[in-house]
mmCIF file of C-alpha atoms in Angstrom:
data_model
loop_
_atom_site.group_PDB
_atom_site.id
_atom_site.type_symbol
_atom_site.label_atom_id
_atom_site.label_comp_id
_atom_site.label_asym_id
_atom_site.label_seq_id
_atom_site.Cartn_x
_atom_site.Cartn_y
_atom_site.Cartn_z
ATOM 1 C CA MET A 1 -23.110 -14.873 9.924
ATOM 2 C CA ILE A 2 -26.300 -16.186 8.305
ATOM 3 C CA ASP A 3 -26.556 -14.699 4.811
ATOM 4 C CA PRO A 4 -29.644 -15.977 2.963
ATOM 5 C CA ALA A 5 -29.163 -13.682 -0.046
ATOM 6 C CA LEU A 6 -25.636 -14.995 -0.591
ATOM 7 C CA ASP A 7 -26.800 -18.602 -0.230
ATOM 8 C CA THR A 8 -29.639 -18.041 -2.691
ATOM 9 C CA LEU A 9 -27.365 -16.385 -5.254
ATOM 10 C CA PHE A 10 -25.908 -19.787 -6.129
ATOM 11 C CA LEU A 11 -29.242 -21.653 -6.354
ATOM 12 C CA PRO A 12 -29.543 -21.609 -10.185
ATOM 13 C CA PHE A 13 -26.078 -23.160 -10.457
ATOM 14 C CA ALA A 14 -27.098 -25.947 -8.088
ATOM 15 C CA THR A 15 -30.299 -26.635 -10.080
ATOM 16 C CA GLY A 16 -28.474 -26.589 -13.401
ATOM 17 C CA GLU A 17 -30.353 -23.575 -14.769
ATOM 18 C CA LEU A 18 -27.097 -21.670 -14.977
ATOM 19 C CA ALA A 19 -23.524 -22.848 -15.554
ATOM 20 C CA TRP A 20 -20.266 -21.101 -14.860
ATOM 21 C CA PRO A 21 -18.592 -19.740 -17.992
ATOM 22 C CA GLU A 22 -15.867 -22.045 -19.286
ATOM 23 C CA THR A 23 -13.313 -19.240 -19.562
ATOM 24 C CA GLY A 24 -12.810 -15.712 -18.281
ATOM 25 C CA ASN A 25 -13.014 -13.985 -14.933
ATOM 26 C CA ILE A 26 -16.275 -13.482 -13.044
ATOM 27 C CA LEU A 27 -17.102 -10.141 -11.421
ATOM 28 C CA PHE A 28 -18.851 -10.127 -8.033
ATOM 29 C CA LEU A 29 -20.310 -6.734 -7.033
ATOM 30 C CA ARG A 30 -20.978 -6.062 -3.330
ATOM 31 C CA ALA A 31 -19.311 -9.398 -2.660
ATOM 32 C CA ARG A 32 -19.465 -11.057 0.743
ATOM 33 C CA MET A 33 -17.740 -14.120 2.122
ATOM 34 C CA GLY A 34 -19.810 -17.119 3.168
ATOM 35 C CA ALA A 35 -19.904 -20.889 3.092
ATOM 36 C CA ALA A 36 -21.884 -20.801 -0.170
ATOM 37 C CA LEU A 37 -19.089 -19.056 -2.072
ATOM 38 C CA PRO A 38 -17.494 -21.783 -4.245
ATOM 39 C CA ALA A 39 -13.815 -22.315 -3.481
ATOM 40 C CA ALA A 40 -13.385 -23.489 -7.085
ATOM 41 C CA LEU A 41 -13.932 -19.886 -8.223
ATOM 42 C CA ARG A 42 -11.091 -18.538 -6.117
ATOM 43 C CA ASP A 43 -8.787 -17.962 -9.102
ATOM 44 C CA ARG A 44 -11.473 -16.452 -11.335
ATOM 45 C CA LEU A 45 -13.619 -14.307 -9.075
ATOM 46 C CA ILE A 46 -13.009 -10.536 -8.919
ATOM 47 C CA CYS A 47 -14.734 -9.332 -5.731
ATOM 48 C CA ARG A 48 -15.669 -5.676 -5.394
ATOM 49 C CA GLN A 49 -16.330 -4.686 -1.801
ATOM 50 C CA SER A 50 -15.696 -1.315 -0.160
ATOM 51 C CA PHE A 51 -16.764 -2.251 3.400
ATOM 52 C CA LEU A 52 -13.547 -3.282 5.110
ATOM 53 C CA PRO A 53 -14.755 -6.177 7.327
ATOM 54 C CA PHE A 54 -16.374 -7.838 4.290
ATOM 55 C CA ALA A 55 -13.304 -7.160 2.130
ATOM 56 C CA GLN A 56 -11.051 -8.645 4.808
ATOM 57 C CA GLY A 57 -13.247 -11.740 5.065
ATOM 58 C CA LEU A 58 -12.879 -12.330 1.345
ATOM 59 C CA SER A 59 -9.130 -11.693 1.406
ATOM 60 C CA ALA A 60 -8.665 -14.060 4.355
ATOM 61 C CA ALA A 61 -10.312 -16.794 2.279
ATOM 62 C CA LYS A 62 -7.865 -16.046 -0.569
ATOM 63 C CA PHE A 63 -10.411 -14.460 -2.896
ATOM 64 C CA LEU A 64 -9.192 -11.518 -4.982
ATOM 65 C CA VAL A 65 -10.686 -8.256 -3.744
ATOM 66 C CA ASP A 66 -10.745 -5.474 -6.318
ATOM 67 C CA GLY A 67 -7.581 -3.491 -5.819
ATOM 68 C CA GLY A 68 -7.822 -0.878 -8.552
ATOM 69 C CA ALA A 69 -5.443 -0.646 -11.496
ATOM 70 C CA ALA A 70 -4.060 -4.188 -11.165
ATOM 71 C CA THR A 71 -7.524 -5.781 -11.237
ATOM 72 C CA PRO A 72 -8.925 -7.017 -14.572
ATOM 73 C CA ALA A 73 -11.355 -4.391 -15.814
ATOM 74 C CA GLY A 74 -13.570 -6.633 -17.949
ATOM 75 C CA PRO A 75 -15.888 -7.007 -19.683
ATOM 76 C CA PHE A 76 -16.909 -10.225 -17.948
ATOM 77 C CA PRO A 77 -18.956 -13.207 -19.184
ATOM 78 C CA MET A 78 -20.740 -13.348 -15.836
ATOM 79 C CA ILE A 79 -21.445 -10.778 -13.135
ATOM 80 C CA LEU A 80 -22.801 -11.711 -9.720
ATOM 81 C CA CYS A 81 -24.246 -9.055 -7.446
ATOM 82 C CA LEU A 82 -25.960 -8.577 -4.100
ATOM 83 C CA PRO A 83 -27.914 -5.332 -4.599
ATOM 84 C CA PRO A 84 -28.629 -3.444 -1.378
ATOM 85 C CA ARG A 85 -31.996 -2.322 -0.101
ATOM 86 C CA GLN A 86 -31.469 1.366 -0.861
ATOM 87 C CA ARG A 87 -33.166 1.876 -4.249
ATOM 88 C CA ASP A 88 -30.777 4.305 -5.934
ATOM 89 C CA GLU A 89 -27.747 2.271 -4.895
ATOM 90 C CA ALA A 90 -29.419 -0.971 -6.020
ATOM 91 C CA ARG A 91 -30.157 0.514 -9.437
ATOM 92 C CA PHE A 92 -26.565 1.673 -9.729
ATOM 93 C CA VAL A 93 -25.329 -1.851 -8.895
ATOM 94 C CA LEU A 94 -27.569 -3.364 -11.584
ATOM 95 C CA ALA A 95 -26.434 -0.790 -14.143
ATOM 96 C CA ASP A 96 -22.802 -1.340 -13.184
ATOM 97 C CA ALA A 97 -23.273 -5.082 -13.670
ATOM 98 C CA VAL A 98 -24.878 -4.690 -17.094
ATOM 99 C CA ALA A 99 -22.216 -2.200 -18.170
ATOM 100 C CA HIS A 100 -19.463 -4.722 -17.320
ATOM 101 C CA ALA A 101 -21.034 -7.674 -19.154
ATOM 102 C CA THR A 102 -19.788 -9.121 -22.413
ATOM 103 C CA PRO A 103 -22.308 -9.528 -25.242
ATOM 104 C CA ASP A 104 -24.313 -12.602 -24.246
ATOM 105 C CA GLY A 105 -22.918 -12.348 -20.707
ATOM 106 C CA VAL A 106 -25.128 -13.124 -17.706
ATOM 107 C CA VAL A 107 -25.997 -10.855 -14.770
ATOM 108 C CA VAL A 108 -27.141 -12.732 -11.637
ATOM 109 C CA ALA A 109 -28.555 -10.952 -8.566
ATOM 110 C CA SER A 110 -29.996 -12.068 -5.237
ATOM 111 C CA VAL A 111 -32.112 -9.988 -2.856
ATOM 112 C CA GLY A 112 -34.145 -10.716 0.272
ATOM 113 C CA ASN A 113 -37.923 -10.548 -0.175
ATOM 114 C CA LYS A 114 -38.213 -7.893 2.532
ATOM 115 C CA ASP A 115 -35.418 -5.899 0.909
ATOM 116 C CA GLY A 116 -37.363 -5.260 -2.286
ATOM 117 C CA ALA A 117 -36.548 -8.385 -4.296
ATOM 118 C CA ARG A 118 -39.500 -8.099 -6.661
ATOM 119 C CA SER A 119 -38.908 -4.398 -7.319
ATOM 120 C CA ILE A 120 -35.216 -4.921 -7.994
ATOM 121 C CA GLU A 121 -36.003 -7.882 -10.254
ATOM 122 C CA ALA A 122 -38.399 -5.619 -12.186
ATOM 123 C CA ASP A 123 -35.610 -3.034 -12.435
ATOM 124 C CA LEU A 124 -33.257 -5.567 -14.025
ATOM 125 C CA SER A 125 -35.990 -6.531 -16.480
ATOM 126 C CA ALA A 126 -36.580 -2.874 -17.380
ATOM 127 C CA LEU A 127 -32.872 -2.400 -17.929
ATOM 128 C CA ALA A 128 -31.876 -5.581 -19.742
ATOM 129 C CA GLY A 129 -35.006 -7.394 -20.933
ATOM 130 C CA ALA A 130 -36.233 -10.882 -20.069
ATOM 131 C CA VAL A 131 -35.400 -12.104 -16.559
ATOM 132 C CA GLN A 132 -35.640 -15.573 -15.017
ATOM 133 C CA SER A 133 -35.912 -16.147 -11.272
ATOM 134 C CA LEU A 134 -36.044 -18.677 -8.442
ATOM 135 C CA SER A 135 -37.077 -18.292 -4.788
ATOM 136 C CA LYS A 136 -35.608 -19.799 -1.631
ATOM 137 C CA ASN A 137 -34.573 -18.733 1.878
ATOM 138 C CA LYS A 138 -37.110 -15.859 1.715
ATOM 139 C CA CYS A 139 -35.019 -14.426 -1.121
ATOM 140 C CA ARG A 140 -35.190 -14.225 -4.906
ATOM 141 C CA VAL A 141 -32.326 -14.869 -7.287
ATOM 142 C CA PHE A 142 -32.866 -13.536 -10.793
ATOM 143 C CA TRP A 143 -30.754 -13.304 -13.897
ATOM 144 C CA ALA A 144 -30.681 -11.881 -17.400
ATOM 145 C CA ARG A 145 -28.616 -12.753 -20.462
ATOM 146 C CA ILE A 146 -27.327 -9.503 -21.903
ATOM 147 C CA ASP A 147 -28.373 -8.683 -25.447
ATOM 148 C CA ARG A 148 -26.837 -5.345 -26.361
ATOM 149 C CA ASN A 149 -29.755 -4.617 -28.698
ATOM 150 C CA ARG A 150 -32.267 -4.929 -25.839
ATOM 151 C CA ILE A 151 -30.560 -2.760 -23.233
ATOM 152 C CA ASP A 152 -32.406 0.459 -22.414
ATOM 153 C CA ARG A 153 -29.471 2.797 -23.033
ATOM 154 C CA ALA A 154 -31.109 5.881 -21.551
ATOM 155 C CA LEU A 155 -32.010 3.995 -18.378
ATOM 156 C CA LEU A 156 -28.486 2.545 -18.189
ATOM 157 C CA ALA A 157 -26.971 6.032 -18.341
ATOM 158 C CA ASP A 158 -29.417 7.379 -15.739
ATOM 159 C CA TRP A 159 -28.759 4.542 -13.292
ATOM 160 C CA LEU A 160 -24.992 4.640 -13.710
ATOM 161 C CA ALA A 161 -25.195 8.320 -12.758
ATOM 162 C CA LEU A 162 -26.895 7.353 -9.480
ATOM 163 C CA GLY A 163 -23.520 6.191 -8.156
ATOM 164 C CA ALA A 164 -21.949 9.617 -8.589
ATOM 165 C CA PRO A 165 -21.369 11.883 -5.556
ATOM 166 C CA ARG A 166 -23.820 14.723 -5.105
ATOM 167 C CA ARG A 167 -24.120 17.783 -2.877
ATOM 168 C CA ILE A 168 -26.239 17.688 0.299
ATOM 169 C CA GLY A 169 -26.575 19.776 3.456
ATOM 170 C CA ASP A 170 -26.863 23.199 1.807
ATOM 171 C CA ALA A 171 -24.227 21.962 -0.658
ATOM 172 C CA ARG A 172 -21.575 21.769 2.077
ATOM 173 C CA PHE A 173 -20.942 18.062 1.639
ATOM 174 C CA LEU A 174 -20.560 15.471 -1.073
ATOM 175 C CA SER A 175 -22.381 12.223 -0.447
ATOM 176 C CA ARG A 176 -23.761 9.312 -2.456
ATOM 177 C CA PRO A 177 -26.510 6.670 -2.171
ATOM 178 C CA GLY A 178 -25.690 3.720 0.045
ATOM 179 C CA LEU A 179 -23.837 5.615 2.757
ATOM 180 C CA PHE A 180 -25.293 6.091 6.232
ATOM 181 C CA ALA A 181 -27.803 8.988 6.146
ATOM 182 C CA TRP A 182 -26.488 9.714 2.663
ATOM 183 C CA ASP A 183 -29.012 12.401 1.678
ATOM 184 C CA ARG A 184 -29.146 14.467 4.869
ATOM 185 C CA ILE A 185 -27.314 15.477 8.008
ATOM 186 C CA ASP A 186 -28.122 12.722 10.493
ATOM 187 C CA ALA A 187 -30.098 14.079 13.451
ATOM 188 C CA GLY A 188 -27.878 12.295 15.980
ATOM 189 C CA SER A 189 -24.697 13.716 14.481
ATOM 190 C CA ALA A 190 -26.260 17.179 14.366
ATOM 191 C CA LEU A 191 -27.152 16.908 18.061
ATOM 192 C CA LEU A 192 -23.597 15.892 18.891
ATOM 193 C CA ALA A 193 -22.235 18.817 16.866
ATOM 194 C CA GLN A 194 -24.463 21.207 18.817
ATOM 195 C CA ASN A 195 -23.014 19.873 22.074
ATOM 196 C CA LEU A 196 -19.326 19.921 21.155
ATOM 197 C CA PRO A 197 -17.371 21.751 23.859
ATOM 198 C CA ALA A 198 -15.485 24.690 22.392
ATOM 199 C CA ASP A 199 -12.396 23.776 24.448
ATOM 200 C CA LEU A 200 -11.688 20.511 22.626
ATOM 201 C CA ALA A 201 -7.953 20.646 21.966
ATOM 202 C CA GLY A 202 -4.977 18.701 20.705
ATOM 203 C CA GLN A 203 -5.110 15.527 18.660
ATOM 204 C CA GLY A 204 -8.504 13.904 18.193
ATOM 205 C CA ALA A 205 -10.256 11.153 16.282
ATOM 206 C CA ASP A 206 -13.650 10.745 14.669
ATOM 207 C CA LEU A 207 -14.609 7.056 14.787
ATOM 208 C CA GLY A 208 -16.993 6.060 12.010
ATOM 209 C CA CYS A 209 -16.672 9.434 10.301
ATOM 210 C CA GLY A 210 -18.998 8.780 7.365
ATOM 211 C CA PHE A 211 -18.684 11.530 4.768
ATOM 212 C CA GLY A 212 -17.049 13.840 7.307
ATOM 213 C CA TYR A 213 -19.825 15.956 8.809
ATOM 214 C CA LEU A 214 -18.780 15.680 12.468
ATOM 215 C CA SER A 215 -15.128 16.257 11.658
ATOM 216 C CA ALA A 216 -15.993 19.392 9.716
ATOM 217 C CA GLU A 217 -18.045 20.646 12.668
ATOM 218 C CA ILE A 218 -15.208 19.931 15.110
ATOM 219 C CA LEU A 219 -12.775 21.936 13.022
ATOM 220 C CA ALA A 220 -15.268 24.785 12.613
ATOM 221 C CA ARG A 221 -16.210 25.000 16.302
ATOM 222 C CA CYS A 222 -13.021 24.012 18.156
ATOM 223 C CA PRO A 223 -10.029 26.189 17.187
ATOM 224 C CA GLN A 224 -7.617 24.483 19.598
ATOM 225 C CA VAL A 225 -7.755 21.180 17.725
ATOM 226 C CA THR A 226 -4.400 20.633 16.019
ATOM 227 C CA ALA A 227 -4.867 17.223 14.390
ATOM 228 C CA LEU A 228 -7.771 14.947 13.557
ATOM 229 C CA ASP A 229 -7.813 11.340 12.393
ATOM 230 C CA LEU A 230 -10.909 10.143 10.548
ATOM 231 C CA TYR A 231 -11.672 6.408 10.809
ATOM 232 C CA GLU A 232 -14.199 4.708 8.545
ATOM 233 C CA ALA A 233 -14.762 1.091 7.481
ATOM 234 C CA GLU A 234 -16.684 2.107 4.333
ATOM 235 C CA ARG A 235 -14.098 3.230 1.790
ATOM 236 C CA ASP A 236 -16.616 5.115 -0.373
ATOM 237 C CA ALA A 237 -17.546 7.276 2.613
ATOM 238 C CA LEU A 238 -13.911 7.872 3.544
ATOM 239 C CA LEU A 239 -13.017 9.062 0.048
ATOM 240 C CA LEU A 240 -15.836 11.587 0.226
ATOM 241 C CA ALA A 241 -14.773 12.704 3.708
ATOM 242 C CA GLU A 242 -11.338 13.437 2.284
ATOM 243 C CA GLN A 243 -12.892 15.583 -0.438
ATOM 244 C CA ASN A 244 -15.262 17.328 1.982
ATOM 245 C CA LEU A 245 -12.439 18.274 4.347
ATOM 246 C CA ALA A 246 -9.939 19.202 1.642
ATOM 247 C CA PRO A 247 -10.464 22.975 2.206
ATOM 248 C CA LEU A 248 -9.364 22.495 5.839
ATOM 249 C CA ALA A 249 -6.355 20.294 5.162
ATOM 250 C CA GLY A 250 -3.854 23.140 5.388
ATOM 251 C CA LYS A 251 -5.120 24.383 8.753
ATOM 252 C CA VAL A 252 -4.731 21.189 10.812
ATOM 253 C CA THR A 253 -3.134 17.782 10.357
ATOM 254 C CA LEU A 254 -5.695 15.356 8.909
ATOM 255 C CA ASP A 255 -5.425 11.627 8.322
ATOM 256 C CA PHE A 256 -8.038 9.408 6.671
ATOM 257 C CA LEU A 257 -7.931 5.771 7.753
ATOM 258 C CA TRP A 258 -9.818 2.893 6.101
ATOM 259 C CA HIS A 259 -10.064 0.882 9.275
ATOM 260 C CA ASP A 260 -12.326 -1.364 11.346
ATOM 261 C CA VAL A 261 -12.454 0.490 14.659
ATOM 262 C CA THR A 262 -13.545 -2.616 16.571
ATOM 263 C CA THR A 263 -10.087 -4.116 15.970
ATOM 264 C CA GLY A 264 -8.516 -1.285 18.002
ATOM 265 C CA LEU A 265 -6.597 1.902 17.299
ATOM 266 C CA THR A 266 -2.829 2.340 17.160
ATOM 267 C CA ARG A 267 -2.547 6.012 18.120
ATOM 268 C CA ALA A 268 -3.160 7.959 21.321
ATOM 269 C CA TYR A 269 -5.671 10.817 21.443
ATOM 270 C CA ASP A 270 -6.626 13.764 23.607
ATOM 271 C CA PHE A 271 -10.280 13.372 22.604
ATOM 272 C CA ILE A 272 -12.506 11.111 20.523
ATOM 273 C CA VAL A 273 -15.952 11.694 19.055
ATOM 274 C CA SER A 274 -18.176 9.054 17.536
ATOM 275 C CA ASN A 275 -21.563 8.258 16.093
ATOM 276 C CA PRO A 276 -20.980 4.491 16.009
ATOM 277 C CA PRO A 277 -22.927 2.098 13.786
ATOM 278 C CA PHE A 278 -25.260 -0.456 15.304
ATOM 279 C CA HIS A 279 -26.281 -2.444 12.223
ATOM 280 C CA VAL A 280 -24.530 -4.840 9.845
ATOM 281 C CA LEU A 281 -26.803 -5.512 6.881
ATOM 282 C CA LYS A 282 -30.172 -5.543 8.713
ATOM 283 C CA ALA A 283 -29.091 -7.045 12.023
ATOM 284 C CA ASP A 284 -29.032 -4.925 15.188
ATOM 285 C CA ARG A 285 -25.504 -5.011 16.599
ATOM 286 C CA ALA A 286 -25.150 -3.118 19.876
ATOM 287 C CA ASP A 287 -21.784 -4.855 20.236
ATOM 288 C CA LEU A 288 -20.434 -2.642 17.430
ATOM 289 C CA GLY A 289 -20.940 0.498 19.491
ATOM 290 C CA GLN A 290 -19.512 -1.281 22.524
ATOM 291 C CA GLY A 291 -16.484 -2.185 20.403
ATOM 292 C CA PHE A 292 -16.067 1.485 19.467
ATOM 293 C CA ILE A 293 -16.225 2.438 23.161
ATOM 294 C CA MET A 294 -13.579 -0.170 24.059
ATOM 295 C CA ALA A 295 -11.290 1.040 21.278
ATOM 296 C CA ALA A 296 -11.728 4.652 22.401
ATOM 297 C CA ALA A 297 -11.001 3.818 26.045
ATOM 298 C CA LYS A 298 -7.712 2.150 25.096
ATOM 299 C CA ALA A 299 -6.645 4.925 22.704
ATOM 300 C CA LEU A 300 -7.401 7.950 24.874
ATOM 301 C CA LYS A 301 -4.587 9.537 26.840
ATOM 302 C CA PRO A 302 -5.002 9.827 30.624
ATOM 303 C CA GLY A 303 -7.679 12.431 31.271
ATOM 304 C CA GLY A 304 -8.890 12.238 27.684
ATOM 305 C CA GLY A 305 -12.568 12.436 26.811
ATOM 306 C CA LEU A 306 -15.062 10.606 24.615
ATOM 307 C CA LEU A 307 -18.176 12.229 23.168
ATOM 308 C CA LEU A 308 -20.668 9.701 21.872
ATOM 309 C CA VAL A 309 -24.110 9.926 20.278
ATOM 310 C CA ALA A 310 -26.444 6.932 20.357
ATOM 311 C CA ASN A 311 -30.079 6.015 20.097
ATOM 312 C CA GLN A 312 -31.558 6.242 23.575
ATOM 313 C CA HIS A 313 -32.364 2.514 23.766
ATOM 314 C CA LEU A 314 -28.813 1.314 23.123
ATOM 315 C CA PRO A 315 -27.193 -0.182 26.258
ATOM 316 C CA TYR A 316 -23.809 1.518 26.322
ATOM 317 C CA GLU A 317 -23.764 2.811 29.889
ATOM 318 C CA ALA A 318 -22.501 -0.420 31.464
ATOM 319 C CA THR A 319 -19.548 -0.556 29.086
ATOM 320 C CA LEU A 320 -18.773 3.108 29.704
ATOM 321 C CA GLY A 321 -18.984 2.616 33.462
ATOM 322 C CA ALA A 322 -16.531 -0.267 33.333
ATOM 323 C CA LEU A 323 -13.951 1.532 31.182
ATOM 324 C CA PHE A 324 -14.110 5.217 32.153
ATOM 325 C CA ALA A 325 -13.649 7.062 35.420
ATOM 326 C CA GLN A 326 -16.904 8.927 34.861
ATOM 327 C CA HIS A 327 -19.632 9.343 32.272
ATOM 328 C CA ARG A 328 -22.822 11.359 31.993
ATOM 329 C CA ILE A 329 -25.583 12.174 29.537
ATOM 330 C CA ILE A 330 -25.234 15.808 28.528
ATOM 331 C CA ALA A 331 -28.140 16.057 26.068
ATOM 332 C CA MET A 332 -31.206 14.108 24.918
ATOM 333 C CA ALA A 333 -33.474 14.902 21.974
ATOM 334 C CA ASP A 334 -35.356 13.228 19.141
ATOM 335 C CA GLY A 335 -34.601 9.740 20.434
ATOM 336 C CA TYR A 336 -30.836 10.335 20.794
ATOM 337 C CA LYS A 337 -28.545 10.792 23.771
ATOM 338 C CA ILE A 338 -25.151 12.486 23.924
ATOM 339 C CA ILE A 339 -22.786 10.869 26.399
ATOM 340 C CA GLU A 340 -19.565 12.398 27.697
ATOM 341 C CA ALA A 341 -17.039 10.030 29.267
ATOM 342 C CA LYS A 342 -13.708 10.850 30.893
ATOM 343 C CA LYS A 343 -10.720 8.589 31.270
ATOM 344 C CA ALA A 344 -8.877 8.601 34.599
ATOM 345 C CA SER A 345 -5.951 11.028 34.735
#
C-alpha cells in the first residue's frame, strides 16, 4: 500500500535535521507498517495501533505493538505520530504525544496536505511552541522539541480530554472521535435497523459492529435472537460496543471479537447483519465489502440470511449472486440500499 505520510515522516532523519535518540524507546502513535519504517528501530519502537490489520502488519514485521501493561509506559525521548484527518482525534494524538515526551524530547508528525497538514502543524505549534517542517510527497512532516515551560497546559488538558468517550444518539451510546460516524447514528445503519425483520432468531453476528448501534437495535427489535457475536477490526470501537451493550449482556449470549472479517469467520450463524466498510485511510475499497459478503456466505448455516446496507453505487450484487441462492433489495433511501440475501437450504 502506498503511504506517503509514513514515507514523509522519516524525511528529517534522512536529511540530517533530526537524529534518533542514542538511548531509550521511541513511541509511535497510530503506527503503520511500510517500507520506510527502519528495521534498525525494531527493538526500540513501541507501536500503538488499535486497527487490527495495521497492528498485524507491524507484528508480522517483528515490531512491538502496544500490548498494555507489559509495554513500557514512558516518558519517551522521541514520539512519532501519524495524526488522522478528523480534527478532534488529531488534536488528541498530538496532546498524547506531548504528554508522553521527556523534557527536551521530540514530537514528530506527518500529515497529507489534503488531510489538513497545515492546520495540524499549527495545532502542534499552539500546543508546544516552535515547530520546524519539511514538505514532500504532497505531505508535511513537522516536529517540536518539548520545553515543559512552553507547553500550553490548559490546551493540553482540553485536547487530552478529546480522546475520552462521550454520549451520542440521545445519550444511548458511548462513542469517541475517530470512529466511523462517531458523533451520530449513521444513516445507512439506521435504515438497516428500520428494515430488520422481527423474526430474526437464533445465533447471529454483526460484522463491523462499530460502537454497537446495530447490535443494540437487533436485540431491541428481535426477541427470538439468543446469541450475538460482534466483530470489529477497530479495538477502540469494540471496547465501546461492549460498554454500550452491557445492560443487555444478561439477556442473551454476547461475544465481542477484535477480528478482521475479511480473513473469515470460525463460527456458524443463523443470520448475519453488516454495514461493511469501504475505505482504508482515504482509498475506496469495494473489495472490503465483498470480503465481508464472502465471509458471511461461508459462515451462514444452510438457509441462513444476510442483511447488508451499502451505498447505492457499490457493486456488491455480482458477489451476492455468485454466493447466495437469492438476493434482493428490500429498501432504498438517502443514497443507501438494504440487501437481503439467502443461502441455499
